[in-house]
Structure formats: structure tokens, C-alpha cells
């Protein structure tokens, strides 16, 4: 059974002008987790979700019905349930460490070790996730302000491991130069993404940004290259899927209570996996329950599961389908994501 988690949230205002003005005046804020998403040719920083399959299909394909408003989602959901699609592929993830009493916890599916090295990220609970000096400015690290930056225990100062992923000669671990450091030790976390994957040097700071170069900000990836196999410490599922959808906020929209247990800064990605074999009746029940957060089965289900993770990779087979990041269509193909806890700040009512 699910608790009524809606009592923990502020009421939704259809015209929140006054509430928003008061929020600005109060100046209260909360830290927000950000997810770094990587495709074959792009790097994005996401605050909401990554999707593949049913929900993404409904979101993107119903655009042709935008003229009828929000009802387009309902109408296209019925259409997609009748003409149900499945997708062949592989899903891999690093389970997050959660309390055994957690409602979504399955003792046989979450290993105690979240993995180490480049293949593992610290669990959201029980393991501290060190942050990189390259984004201390964003996190406003208290330790770095009061201590010698090189000796800050809260920061990961060993850049050599990550750089080895970017520049190593070993083909199995080589990481394509999609994003590169402007300065690895700079407190300004500046990155450059270039079509030709060319590293920018410190000279760029004096001569200005090269024409055609997109300037990006954010921490470097701690995951293996998208072209490299995932480590053995990851959990993997291969086969046919109805959908895979990862979310890191409670709501995907005002009427889609997707991850009731999610918090703004819990360091967890909630990965929903629905395998082929789920009946249309089960999927209909799932869709109807999204509005109230009761979409997940109350008992263990072999086809539908919600897994708390810190990173994941989706590798679809074929070229037909939709991948979405924060509700926007992105290139279809392999995609991986990892969470960086408390990387941003957002204003909150209280």
C-alpha cells in the first residue's frame, strides 16, 4: 500500500503569480539534483527525466494533436495501448543503496555494493559522493573555502583517473572526446563540445571562444565511454521492453505523479522498467494510476519494476523509436545518464 505523499507538497496553483512573488521575496532555496545525459553526439544536463518507449512515444507522437490541448495525451495513450509496441534492447544500471524497509526495495535485486572505480557511483544513502573541484563554485564547498583546496576531503582532487578515460590509448576504455576540460583545476567548470572532438587549451581563454564551438558547463562523467561495455558491477537486463523511463522528480507533469518517493536532492534516479509480456490490462491500470501515484503494483511484479539507481544506460536495437530528455525528442540510440546530487539551487515556497 502507498502512503498519501501528496500531503508533503505545496498545493498547485493554476495562477501562481502571488505565490511565486512571495517565494522570490522569501528567498528560500533548495538544492536540486542534476543528471548528466550522454548520447552518441550530445551531452545534456537534465532536471526531470529520460525516457524510451511507451511514455516517450505518447509524448512525442501526440504533438500532431496539440490543437486539442491536454486531452491529446489521453487519446494517444489509448491508441498506443491498442497498438502496443515493444522494443528490443538492453538496460544496465547501478543500483542505489536504500533502506531495506523502502517500499520499492527488493532484497534480491539490489546488491550492497554499488560498484567502484569508473563503473560505480556512490549510493544515495550510506556512501558519500565526492564532488569535483571543477564544480565547487556551484556547490559552494565549505571545506574548500576554509581549507587548502588540494587537501579538501570533500572533493575529488584526483583528476588523473577521469582524464585517463578521455585520453587513454586502450580501445576498450577509450572515451570519445565529446566534452573536454577548459581547465581541469579551474574553479570555473567550463567545458567545450566540438564537432571534431578537439580539446581546447588555456589559450582559448585569451583569444576568445573559437567560432562554431559550443561552450558547456558541468562536471565530467564518471562513467565508462558510451562505446565501452559496462562493468560487471552493473545490473543488466536484455530483451524486449514496453518502456524504460527514468525520473528524478515526483511529477513528470501536474497530473503525472510518477515517482512519489523522489526528493529534490536525494541523489536517486527512479528507473521504471516495463518488460514485454505485461498485459494491456496491467498497462491500463498503470496509466490510470499515474495521476495519484498508485501506478506501481503493490506486490512484486515480474514485468513492472521501479528501481532506485545512480546511473543507467539504455542500448536499443534498431533505429525506430523515440528517446526523450525532459520531454524533448533526442537522437535514437545508446544513451547513458548519471546523477550529480545537489548540483543546482531552486527557489522553494518554504
mmCIF file of C-alpha atoms in Angstrom:
data_model
loop_
_atom_site.group_PDB
_atom_site.id
_atom_site.type_symbol
_atom_site.label_atom_id
_atom_site.label_comp_id
_atom_site.label_asym_id
_atom_site.label_seq_id
_atom_site.Cartn_x
_atom_site.Cartn_y
_atom_site.Cartn_z
ATOM 1 C CA UNK A 1 0.000 0.000 0.000
ATOM 2 C CA UNK A 2 1.130 3.530 -0.749
ATOM 3 C CA UNK A 3 1.048 6.391 1.699
ATOM 4 C CA UNK A 4 -0.587 9.678 0.768
ATOM 5 C CA UNK A 5 2.569 11.515 -0.211
ATOM 6 C CA UNK A 6 0.606 14.454 -1.643
ATOM 7 C CA UNK A 7 0.300 15.898 1.874
ATOM 8 C CA UNK A 8 4.016 16.693 1.806
ATOM 9 C CA UNK A 9 3.778 19.003 -1.194
ATOM 10 C CA UNK A 10 2.603 22.563 -1.727
ATOM 11 C CA UNK A 11 -0.828 22.879 -3.386
ATOM 12 C CA UNK A 12 -0.692 23.517 -7.112
ATOM 13 C CA UNK A 13 -1.877 26.978 -8.102
ATOM 14 C CA UNK A 14 -3.275 27.442 -11.598
ATOM 15 C CA UNK A 15 -2.323 31.148 -11.412
ATOM 16 C CA UNK A 16 0.646 31.157 -9.053
ATOM 17 C CA UNK A 17 1.610 34.819 -9.514
ATOM 18 C CA UNK A 18 1.153 35.732 -5.849
ATOM 19 C CA UNK A 19 2.762 32.525 -4.581
ATOM 20 C CA UNK A 20 5.710 32.975 -6.934
ATOM 21 C CA UNK A 21 6.173 36.606 -5.894
ATOM 22 C CA UNK A 22 6.178 35.619 -2.219
ATOM 23 C CA UNK A 23 8.691 32.847 -2.962
ATOM 24 C CA UNK A 24 11.043 35.369 -4.571
ATOM 25 C CA UNK A 25 10.673 37.748 -1.617
ATOM 26 C CA UNK A 26 11.358 34.993 0.935
ATOM 27 C CA UNK A 27 14.479 33.947 -0.951
ATOM 28 C CA UNK A 28 14.271 30.350 0.284
ATOM 29 C CA UNK A 29 16.006 27.744 -1.811
ATOM 30 C CA UNK A 30 16.674 24.025 -2.006
ATOM 31 C CA UNK A 31 19.438 22.038 -3.644
ATOM 32 C CA UNK A 32 18.472 20.165 -6.798
ATOM 33 C CA UNK A 33 19.983 17.022 -8.286
ATOM 34 C CA UNK A 34 21.092 17.289 -11.905
ATOM 35 C CA UNK A 35 21.551 14.352 -14.260
ATOM 36 C CA UNK A 36 24.237 14.338 -16.908
ATOM 37 C CA UNK A 37 22.911 12.649 -20.061
ATOM 38 C CA UNK A 38 25.152 11.456 -22.870
ATOM 39 C CA UNK A 39 24.187 10.294 -26.350
ATOM 40 C CA UNK A 40 26.467 9.473 -29.258
ATOM 41 C CA UNK A 41 26.801 13.114 -30.267
ATOM 42 C CA UNK A 42 25.435 15.286 -27.466
ATOM 43 C CA UNK A 43 25.810 15.939 -23.756
ATOM 44 C CA UNK A 44 22.892 17.394 -21.837
ATOM 45 C CA UNK A 45 22.129 18.237 -18.231
ATOM 46 C CA UNK A 46 18.645 17.190 -17.222
ATOM 47 C CA UNK A 47 16.456 18.021 -14.235
ATOM 48 C CA UNK A 48 13.377 15.872 -14.938
ATOM 49 C CA UNK A 49 13.514 12.600 -16.869
ATOM 50 C CA UNK A 50 14.917 10.353 -19.586
ATOM 51 C CA UNK A 51 12.544 8.077 -21.457
ATOM 52 C CA UNK A 52 12.377 5.289 -24.019
ATOM 53 C CA UNK A 53 9.216 3.540 -25.189
ATOM 54 C CA UNK A 54 5.563 3.996 -24.306
ATOM 55 C CA UNK A 55 5.506 7.330 -22.440
ATOM 56 C CA UNK A 56 8.025 8.897 -24.819
ATOM 57 C CA UNK A 57 6.020 7.668 -27.817
ATOM 58 C CA UNK A 58 2.847 9.200 -26.387
ATOM 59 C CA UNK A 59 4.584 12.482 -25.592
ATOM 60 C CA UNK A 60 6.234 12.962 -28.990
ATOM 61 C CA UNK A 61 3.689 11.398 -31.359
ATOM 62 C CA UNK A 62 0.712 13.219 -29.805
ATOM 63 C CA UNK A 63 2.232 16.531 -30.920
ATOM 64 C CA UNK A 64 0.122 16.224 -34.065
ATOM 65 C CA UNK A 65 -2.940 16.587 -31.821
ATOM 66 C CA UNK A 66 -1.688 19.632 -29.916
ATOM 67 C CA UNK A 67 -4.711 21.629 -31.072
ATOM 68 C CA UNK A 68 -6.999 19.673 -28.715
ATOM 69 C CA UNK A 69 -4.921 20.530 -25.638
ATOM 70 C CA UNK A 70 -4.017 18.165 -22.835
ATOM 71 C CA UNK A 71 -6.543 15.580 -23.971
ATOM 72 C CA UNK A 72 -4.089 14.621 -26.684
ATOM 73 C CA UNK A 73 -2.176 12.546 -24.135
ATOM 74 C CA UNK A 74 -5.266 10.594 -23.115
ATOM 75 C CA UNK A 75 -6.307 9.966 -26.707
ATOM 76 C CA UNK A 76 -2.839 8.878 -27.807
ATOM 77 C CA UNK A 77 -2.416 6.702 -24.722
ATOM 78 C CA UNK A 78 -5.474 4.719 -25.768
ATOM 79 C CA UNK A 79 -4.136 4.487 -29.313
ATOM 80 C CA UNK A 80 -0.736 3.255 -28.127
ATOM 81 C CA UNK A 81 -2.279 0.700 -25.763
ATOM 82 C CA UNK A 82 -4.353 -0.721 -28.598
ATOM 83 C CA UNK A 83 -1.377 -0.721 -30.993
ATOM 84 C CA UNK A 84 1.159 -1.709 -28.378
ATOM 85 C CA UNK A 85 4.822 -1.614 -29.350
ATOM 86 C CA UNK A 86 7.774 -3.362 -27.795
ATOM 87 C CA UNK A 87 11.437 -2.540 -28.220
ATOM 88 C CA UNK A 88 14.435 -4.831 -28.249
ATOM 89 C CA UNK A 89 17.460 -3.711 -26.301
ATOM 90 C CA UNK A 90 19.487 -3.782 -23.126
ATOM 91 C CA UNK A 91 19.159 -1.773 -19.912
ATOM 92 C CA UNK A 92 22.027 -1.527 -17.423
ATOM 93 C CA UNK A 93 22.170 0.363 -14.152
ATOM 94 C CA UNK A 94 23.967 0.920 -10.860
ATOM 95 C CA UNK A 95 21.517 0.245 -8.018
ATOM 96 C CA UNK A 96 21.352 2.885 -5.316
ATOM 97 C CA UNK A 97 21.755 1.792 -1.712
ATOM 98 C CA UNK A 98 18.406 2.152 0.018
ATOM 99 C CA UNK A 99 16.942 1.180 3.357
ATOM 100 C CA UNK A 100 15.669 -2.440 3.351
ATOM 101 C CA UNK A 101 12.270 -1.152 4.547
ATOM 102 C CA UNK A 102 11.981 1.048 1.470
ATOM 103 C CA UNK A 103 8.642 0.409 -0.363
ATOM 104 C CA UNK A 104 10.392 -0.280 -3.676
ATOM 105 C CA UNK A 105 13.184 -2.354 -2.166
ATOM 106 C CA UNK A 106 13.622 -5.905 -3.433
ATOM 107 C CA UNK A 107 16.188 -7.821 -1.432
ATOM 108 C CA UNK A 108 17.170 -9.968 -4.407
ATOM 109 C CA UNK A 109 17.651 -7.094 -6.830
ATOM 110 C CA UNK A 110 19.772 -4.534 -5.004
ATOM 111 C CA UNK A 111 23.345 -5.541 -4.217
ATOM 112 C CA UNK A 112 25.009 -3.979 -1.210
ATOM 113 C CA UNK A 113 27.937 -2.775 -3.287
ATOM 114 C CA UNK A 114 27.193 -0.033 -5.773
ATOM 115 C CA UNK A 115 30.396 -0.707 -7.646
ATOM 116 C CA UNK A 116 33.713 1.055 -7.635
ATOM 117 C CA UNK A 117 36.115 2.830 -9.903
ATOM 118 C CA UNK A 118 34.740 4.385 -13.048
ATOM 119 C CA UNK A 119 31.883 1.902 -13.189
ATOM 120 C CA UNK A 120 30.301 2.825 -9.865
ATOM 121 C CA UNK A 121 28.929 5.906 -8.197
ATOM 122 C CA UNK A 122 28.405 6.257 -4.503
ATOM 123 C CA UNK A 123 24.933 5.226 -3.356
ATOM 124 C CA UNK A 124 22.498 7.913 -2.333
ATOM 125 C CA UNK A 125 22.406 6.593 1.198
ATOM 126 C CA UNK A 126 25.360 5.275 3.129
ATOM 127 C CA UNK A 127 28.131 6.306 0.719
ATOM 128 C CA UNK A 128 29.262 9.909 0.307
ATOM 129 C CA UNK A 129 29.564 11.107 -3.273
ATOM 130 C CA UNK A 130 32.644 13.274 -3.595
ATOM 131 C CA UNK A 131 32.319 16.292 -5.806
ATOM 132 C CA UNK A 132 34.846 17.565 -8.282
ATOM 133 C CA UNK A 133 36.824 20.739 -7.810
ATOM 134 C CA UNK A 134 35.645 21.687 -11.279
ATOM 135 C CA UNK A 135 32.210 22.485 -9.909
ATOM 136 C CA UNK A 136 32.998 23.630 -6.383
ATOM 137 C CA UNK A 137 31.749 27.060 -7.369
ATOM 138 C CA UNK A 138 28.308 25.597 -7.976
ATOM 139 C CA UNK A 139 28.247 23.551 -4.801
ATOM 140 C CA UNK A 140 29.910 26.347 -2.792
ATOM 141 C CA UNK A 141 32.055 23.843 -0.921
ATOM 142 C CA UNK A 142 32.561 24.994 2.668
ATOM 143 C CA UNK A 143 35.673 22.823 3.035
ATOM 144 C CA UNK A 144 37.320 24.415 0.015
ATOM 145 C CA UNK A 145 36.614 27.898 1.328
ATOM 146 C CA UNK A 146 38.172 27.166 4.708
ATOM 147 C CA UNK A 147 40.987 24.769 3.780
ATOM 148 C CA UNK A 148 43.673 24.279 1.227
ATOM 149 C CA UNK A 149 41.924 23.284 -1.989
ATOM 150 C CA UNK A 150 44.354 20.472 -2.683
ATOM 151 C CA UNK A 151 43.655 18.883 0.718
ATOM 152 C CA UNK A 152 39.878 19.218 0.781
ATOM 153 C CA UNK A 153 38.496 15.871 1.972
ATOM 154 C CA UNK A 154 35.084 16.597 0.487
ATOM 155 C CA UNK A 155 36.446 16.985 -3.027
ATOM 156 C CA UNK A 156 37.792 14.543 -5.548
ATOM 157 C CA UNK A 157 41.150 16.058 -6.498
ATOM 158 C CA UNK A 158 42.417 13.058 -8.416
ATOM 159 C CA UNK A 159 41.694 14.086 -11.973
ATOM 160 C CA UNK A 160 44.065 11.546 -13.482
ATOM 161 C CA UNK A 161 41.529 8.723 -13.331
ATOM 162 C CA UNK A 162 38.913 10.693 -15.239
ATOM 163 C CA UNK A 163 41.446 12.094 -17.672
ATOM 164 C CA UNK A 164 42.574 8.554 -18.444
ATOM 165 C CA UNK A 165 39.058 7.824 -19.688
ATOM 166 C CA UNK A 166 39.255 10.819 -22.002
ATOM 167 C CA UNK A 167 42.786 10.261 -23.331
ATOM 168 C CA UNK A 168 43.663 6.604 -22.753
ATOM 169 C CA UNK A 169 45.020 4.574 -25.622
ATOM 170 C CA UNK A 170 43.227 1.393 -24.552
ATOM 171 C CA UNK A 171 40.404 0.990 -27.067
ATOM 172 C CA UNK A 172 38.194 -0.793 -24.567
ATOM 173 C CA UNK A 173 38.163 2.141 -22.168
ATOM 174 C CA UNK A 174 38.785 4.987 -24.613
ATOM 175 C CA UNK A 175 36.282 7.775 -24.156
ATOM 176 C CA UNK A 176 35.467 9.785 -27.293
ATOM 177 C CA UNK A 177 36.354 13.429 -26.819
ATOM 178 C CA UNK A 178 32.797 14.693 -26.839
ATOM 179 C CA UNK A 179 33.408 17.059 -23.945
ATOM 180 C CA UNK A 180 36.721 18.311 -22.646
ATOM 181 C CA UNK A 181 38.030 20.409 -19.818
ATOM 182 C CA UNK A 182 38.779 24.013 -20.430
ATOM 183 C CA UNK A 183 40.824 23.773 -17.238
ATOM 184 C CA UNK A 184 40.570 20.711 -15.028
ATOM 185 C CA UNK A 185 41.740 22.563 -11.945
ATOM 186 C CA UNK A 186 39.845 25.760 -12.529
ATOM 187 C CA UNK A 187 37.065 26.633 -10.127
ATOM 188 C CA UNK A 188 35.090 27.667 -13.185
ATOM 189 C CA UNK A 189 33.672 24.408 -14.524
ATOM 190 C CA UNK A 190 33.974 25.307 -18.177
ATOM 191 C CA UNK A 191 33.713 22.764 -20.959
ATOM 192 C CA UNK A 192 33.858 22.786 -24.691
ATOM 193 C CA UNK A 193 31.954 20.471 -27.023
ATOM 194 C CA UNK A 194 33.166 20.435 -30.600
ATOM 195 C CA UNK A 195 32.019 18.508 -33.614
ATOM 196 C CA UNK A 196 35.558 17.370 -34.336
ATOM 197 C CA UNK A 197 36.132 16.434 -30.679
ATOM 198 C CA UNK A 198 39.204 18.655 -30.326
ATOM 199 C CA UNK A 199 40.430 19.613 -26.881
ATOM 200 C CA UNK A 200 40.531 23.337 -26.208
ATOM 201 C CA UNK A 201 43.564 24.703 -24.358
ATOM 202 C CA UNK A 202 44.101 27.548 -21.930
ATOM 203 C CA UNK A 203 44.932 29.660 -24.974
ATOM 204 C CA UNK A 204 41.194 29.849 -25.682
ATOM 205 C CA UNK A 205 40.673 31.970 -22.564
ATOM 206 C CA UNK A 206 42.956 34.655 -24.001
ATOM 207 C CA UNK A 207 41.899 34.503 -27.623
ATOM 208 C CA UNK A 208 38.190 34.033 -27.109
ATOM 209 C CA UNK A 209 35.960 31.111 -27.942
ATOM 210 C CA UNK A 210 36.504 29.594 -31.374
ATOM 211 C CA UNK A 211 33.713 30.239 -33.852
ATOM 212 C CA UNK A 212 31.392 27.245 -34.009
ATOM 213 C CA UNK A 213 32.422 25.972 -30.575
ATOM 214 C CA UNK A 214 29.632 25.453 -28.047
ATOM 215 C CA UNK A 215 30.587 26.339 -24.510
ATOM 216 C CA UNK A 216 29.197 23.987 -21.868
ATOM 217 C CA UNK A 217 29.297 23.904 -18.098
ATOM 218 C CA UNK A 218 29.169 20.994 -15.714
ATOM 219 C CA UNK A 219 31.077 18.136 -14.131
ATOM 220 C CA UNK A 220 32.803 15.453 -16.200
ATOM 221 C CA UNK A 221 31.361 11.984 -16.483
ATOM 222 C CA UNK A 222 32.421 9.260 -14.083
ATOM 223 C CA UNK A 223 31.036 6.508 -16.294
ATOM 224 C CA UNK A 224 32.772 4.377 -18.936
ATOM 225 C CA UNK A 225 32.638 5.606 -22.504
ATOM 226 C CA UNK A 226 29.298 5.047 -24.179
ATOM 227 C CA UNK A 227 31.082 2.795 -26.676
ATOM 228 C CA UNK A 228 32.684 0.669 -23.940
ATOM 229 C CA UNK A 229 30.916 -2.217 -22.168
ATOM 230 C CA UNK A 230 29.526 -1.568 -18.708
ATOM 231 C CA UNK A 231 31.455 -3.066 -15.763
ATOM 232 C CA UNK A 232 30.403 -6.347 -14.164
ATOM 233 C CA UNK A 233 29.283 -4.435 -11.072
ATOM 234 C CA UNK A 234 26.304 -3.049 -13.018
ATOM 235 C CA UNK A 235 22.979 -4.883 -13.201
ATOM 236 C CA UNK A 236 21.818 -5.595 -16.760
ATOM 237 C CA UNK A 237 18.572 -6.685 -18.379
ATOM 238 C CA UNK A 238 18.314 -7.667 -22.037
ATOM 239 C CA UNK A 239 15.217 -8.480 -24.052
ATOM 240 C CA UNK A 240 12.027 -6.731 -25.145
ATOM 241 C CA UNK A 241 10.640 -3.733 -23.299
ATOM 242 C CA UNK A 242 7.421 -1.773 -23.417
ATOM 243 C CA UNK A 243 9.172 1.196 -21.865
ATOM 244 C CA UNK A 244 12.034 2.376 -19.704
ATOM 245 C CA UNK A 245 11.622 5.735 -18.022
ATOM 246 C CA UNK A 246 13.935 7.404 -15.526
ATOM 247 C CA UNK A 247 12.737 10.290 -13.353
ATOM 248 C CA UNK A 248 14.295 12.336 -10.567
ATOM 249 C CA UNK A 249 11.310 14.490 -9.613
ATOM 250 C CA UNK A 250 7.983 13.386 -8.183
ATOM 251 C CA UNK A 251 5.929 14.695 -11.111
ATOM 252 C CA UNK A 252 6.519 14.498 -14.850
ATOM 253 C CA UNK A 253 3.608 16.903 -15.254
ATOM 254 C CA UNK A 254 0.955 18.407 -12.990
ATOM 255 C CA UNK A 255 -1.176 15.276 -13.329
ATOM 256 C CA UNK A 256 1.556 12.626 -13.566
ATOM 257 C CA UNK A 257 2.703 11.600 -10.072
ATOM 258 C CA UNK A 258 5.448 9.362 -11.413
ATOM 259 C CA UNK A 259 7.886 8.904 -8.504
ATOM 260 C CA UNK A 260 6.113 9.524 -5.177
ATOM 261 C CA UNK A 261 9.245 8.867 -3.105
ATOM 262 C CA UNK A 262 11.528 11.188 -5.042
ATOM 263 C CA UNK A 263 13.057 14.257 -3.413
ATOM 264 C CA UNK A 264 14.705 17.277 -4.980
ATOM 265 C CA UNK A 265 18.129 16.292 -3.659
ATOM 266 C CA UNK A 266 18.047 12.621 -2.678
ATOM 267 C CA UNK A 267 20.740 11.569 -5.165
ATOM 268 C CA UNK A 268 18.464 8.921 -6.693
ATOM 269 C CA UNK A 269 17.195 8.277 -10.210
ATOM 270 C CA UNK A 270 13.945 6.308 -10.182
ATOM 271 C CA UNK A 271 14.204 3.883 -13.098
ATOM 272 C CA UNK A 272 10.909 2.373 -14.239
ATOM 273 C CA UNK A 273 11.249 -0.766 -16.359
ATOM 274 C CA UNK A 274 8.259 -2.438 -18.012
ATOM 275 C CA UNK A 275 9.153 -5.604 -19.881
ATOM 276 C CA UNK A 276 7.318 -7.107 -22.816
ATOM 277 C CA UNK A 277 4.731 -9.565 -21.545
ATOM 278 C CA UNK A 278 2.811 -7.109 -19.388
ATOM 279 C CA UNK A 279 -0.851 -7.352 -20.339
ATOM 280 C CA UNK A 280 -2.841 -4.416 -21.681
ATOM 281 C CA UNK A 281 -4.966 -4.593 -18.526
ATOM 282 C CA UNK A 282 -1.825 -4.158 -16.396
ATOM 283 C CA UNK A 283 -0.656 -1.292 -18.573
ATOM 284 C CA UNK A 284 -4.069 0.370 -18.427
ATOM 285 C CA UNK A 285 -4.043 0.111 -14.632
ATOM 286 C CA UNK A 286 -0.535 1.576 -14.650
ATOM 287 C CA UNK A 287 -1.565 4.532 -16.816
ATOM 288 C CA UNK A 288 -4.690 5.249 -14.772
ATOM 289 C CA UNK A 289 -2.687 5.228 -11.552
ATOM 290 C CA UNK A 290 -0.158 7.816 -12.713
ATOM 291 C CA UNK A 291 -2.409 10.673 -11.637
ATOM 292 C CA UNK A 292 -2.423 9.587 -7.996
ATOM 293 C CA UNK A 293 0.922 7.844 -7.671
ATOM 294 C CA UNK A 294 -0.686 4.404 -7.352
ATOM 295 C CA UNK A 295 0.587 3.075 -10.666
ATOM 296 C CA UNK A 296 3.152 0.685 -9.207
ATOM 297 C CA UNK A 297 1.920 -2.819 -8.292
ATOM 298 C CA UNK A 298 1.577 -3.347 -4.532
ATOM 299 C CA UNK A 299 3.189 -6.771 -4.901
ATOM 300 C CA UNK A 300 6.331 -7.807 -6.733
ATOM 301 C CA UNK A 301 5.662 -7.984 -10.460
ATOM 302 C CA UNK A 302 7.889 -9.754 -12.964
ATOM 303 C CA UNK A 303 7.050 -7.266 -15.714
ATOM 304 C CA UNK A 304 6.871 -3.893 -13.927
ATOM 305 C CA UNK A 305 9.513 -2.645 -11.539
ATOM 306 C CA UNK A 306 10.782 0.666 -10.211
ATOM 307 C CA UNK A 307 14.470 0.590 -9.300
ATOM 308 C CA UNK A 308 16.381 3.345 -7.441
ATOM 309 C CA UNK A 309 19.677 3.846 -9.272
ATOM 310 C CA UNK A 310 22.543 6.313 -9.511
ATOM 311 C CA UNK A 311 23.369 5.732 -13.190
ATOM 312 C CA UNK A 312 21.980 3.799 -16.128
ATOM 313 C CA UNK A 313 22.494 3.010 -19.791
ATOM 314 C CA UNK A 314 19.902 2.145 -22.440
ATOM 315 C CA UNK A 315 21.074 0.404 -25.612
ATOM 316 C CA UNK A 316 18.206 -0.068 -28.080
ATOM 317 C CA UNK A 317 18.390 -2.427 -31.027
ATOM 318 C CA UNK A 318 17.244 -0.885 -34.279
ATOM 319 C CA UNK A 319 16.729 2.702 -35.364
ATOM 320 C CA UNK A 320 12.994 3.227 -34.935
ATOM 321 C CA UNK A 321 11.569 4.738 -31.782
ATOM 322 C CA UNK A 322 11.714 7.766 -29.523
ATOM 323 C CA UNK A 323 14.171 8.802 -26.846
ATOM 324 C CA UNK A 324 13.304 11.824 -24.744
ATOM 325 C CA UNK A 325 15.178 14.005 -22.269
ATOM 326 C CA UNK A 326 12.980 16.298 -20.181
ATOM 327 C CA UNK A 327 10.155 15.642 -22.634
ATOM 328 C CA UNK A 328 12.162 16.634 -25.719
ATOM 329 C CA UNK A 329 12.969 14.240 -28.551
ATOM 330 C CA UNK A 330 16.669 13.375 -28.845
ATOM 331 C CA UNK A 331 18.598 11.147 -31.218
ATOM 332 C CA UNK A 332 17.596 7.499 -31.074
ATOM 333 C CA UNK A 333 20.378 5.205 -29.981
ATOM 334 C CA UNK A 334 22.517 4.371 -26.946
ATOM 335 C CA UNK A 335 22.118 6.773 -24.068
ATOM 336 C CA UNK A 336 23.525 6.852 -20.560
ATOM 337 C CA UNK A 337 22.996 9.087 -17.569
ATOM 338 C CA UNK A 338 24.378 9.650 -14.077
ATOM 339 C CA UNK A 339 23.169 11.778 -11.201
ATOM 340 C CA UNK A 340 25.121 14.575 -9.554
ATOM 341 C CA UNK A 341 23.499 15.350 -6.211
ATOM 342 C CA UNK A 342 22.747 18.930 -5.170
ATOM 343 C CA UNK A 343 24.356 20.482 -8.228
ATOM 344 C CA UNK A 344 21.840 23.324 -8.611
ATOM 345 C CA UNK A 345 19.692 25.560 -6.469
ATOM 346 C CA UNK A 346 15.998 26.279 -6.972
ATOM 347 C CA UNK A 347 13.647 28.644 -5.174
ATOM 348 C CA UNK A 348 11.070 26.918 -2.983
ATOM 349 C CA UNK A 349 7.985 28.188 -1.121
ATOM 350 C CA UNK A 350 9.280 27.077 2.282
#
